[in-house]
Every structure is written in C-alpha cells, then in structure tokens.
C-alpha angles and dihedrals in degrees: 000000000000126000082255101054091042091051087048094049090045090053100043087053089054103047084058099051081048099050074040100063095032090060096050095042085052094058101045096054078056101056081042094053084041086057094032091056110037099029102038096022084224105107113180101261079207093056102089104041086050091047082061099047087045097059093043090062094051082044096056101037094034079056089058085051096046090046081058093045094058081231116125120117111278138174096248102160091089078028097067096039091068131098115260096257093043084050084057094045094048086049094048090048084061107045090045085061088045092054091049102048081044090056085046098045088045100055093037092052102048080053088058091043097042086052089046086049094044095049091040090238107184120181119280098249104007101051093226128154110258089209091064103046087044090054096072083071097068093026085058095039100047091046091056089041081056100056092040091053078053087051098061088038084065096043094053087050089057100242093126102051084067123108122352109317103250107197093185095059128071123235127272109256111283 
C-alpha cells in the first residue's frame, strides 16, 4: 500500500467518523429539543436551525465519500449495455464534468464565504457564522474533486484497465 493509498484510506475513515458524529449529534439535540419541548415545556428555540447545519455538513462531506465510493445514483440501464472501453470512455467523460463543476462550485462558494465573512452574517437563531456553516460546500466538493483527480491518476497508471469494469462496486481503497 502506497503513502497515497494509506492517506486516502486515512481520510476516507475519518469523513465517515465525522458524517458519523454529525448525524448522531444531530439526533440527539433532537431528542433533547423533543424533551426539552414536550417535558419541560422549554425546547431549545436553537435546535432546529443547528440540526440543519448539521446535516448540511454530513451532506456535503458523506458526498465526497460517496464520490470515492463510485456510489452516487446513476442511470445504468444504457450504462451496462456498452463495451468495456466505452464503459471507460463514458466514466472519464464524467469525471472529467465532475472535476470541472467542482472546480465551479468551488470558486463561486469561497466568493459567497469570503462576502458572509466579510459582512459578519451570523444565522438567524442560533448566532452562528454563516462562513463557517457555507464552508462545508467547497470542502465537500474539493474533497470529492480529489478522489475523483486520484481516480484518473489511476486510470493513466493502468490500474483501472485491470479485470471486467463493475459499475455497481466501489473501488478498492486507493
């Protein structure tokens, strides 16, 4: 296993501890706010708005995983009828797209952040920096834009062109 793979493996495990712990943290301040609501008759007036950032975090770095996965939802039914190399073809075309509205996203949301920042913007309830809570959209992104740069360096070392292309399994760790 290369220092690559290694780090990658590394990373992925802990983007998953992390969508991990956002999603549970997410449902306890919920059974908090729950408890909090109908025993005390005290919810958390913050709860909501937190449970939504929260979730937008695990979105946006669970998307990077699941970039890394090969498992977002996909129209396979023309997909599995091709030829192995147009199979490849048809992958490198888009990977090639998701590079590029990474890219995009990427660019067009530090703008936004950089402006929230700028302005000081906090959430409405909660008080929290907008910034902050805007930066999981290029960190997700650029995380999945990673994977999917590894992925074409695997592709140009010829570890991909090994064995029958499987759409419907994840890659082995890179």
């Amino acid at each position: 296993m290369t220092n690559t793979s290694r780090l990658v493996s590394h990373l992925v495990i802990l983007l998953r501890a992390a969508v991990g712990a956002l999603m549970v943290s997410a449902v306890l301040l919920n059974f908090a706010n729950v408890i909090g609501r109908y025993v005390f008759a005290r919810p958390f007036i913050w709860a909501e708005e937190v449970m939504q950032f929260l979730n937008v975090w695990a979105v946006m770095l669970g998307a990077a995983v699941i970039t890394r996965d090969r498992t977002h939802l996909r129209m396979d039914a023309f997909y599995n009828l091709l030829s192995r190399p147009a199979r490849r073809a048809v992958d490198a075309f888009i990977n090639l797209l998701a590079v590029a509205v990474s890219a995009y996203v990427i660019v067009q949301s530090l703008a936004m952040i950089r402006m929230l920042a700028l302005t000081g913007q906090r959430s409405v309830i909660a008080r929290l920096p907008m910034a902050v809570i805007y930066l999981s959209v290029p960190l997700g992104f650029a995380l999945g834009g990673y994977f999917v740069v590894l992925w074409f360096h695997r592709l140009f070392r010829g570890e991909l062109a090994k064995g029958p292309v499987q759409p419907d399994r994840p890659l082995e760790p890179v």
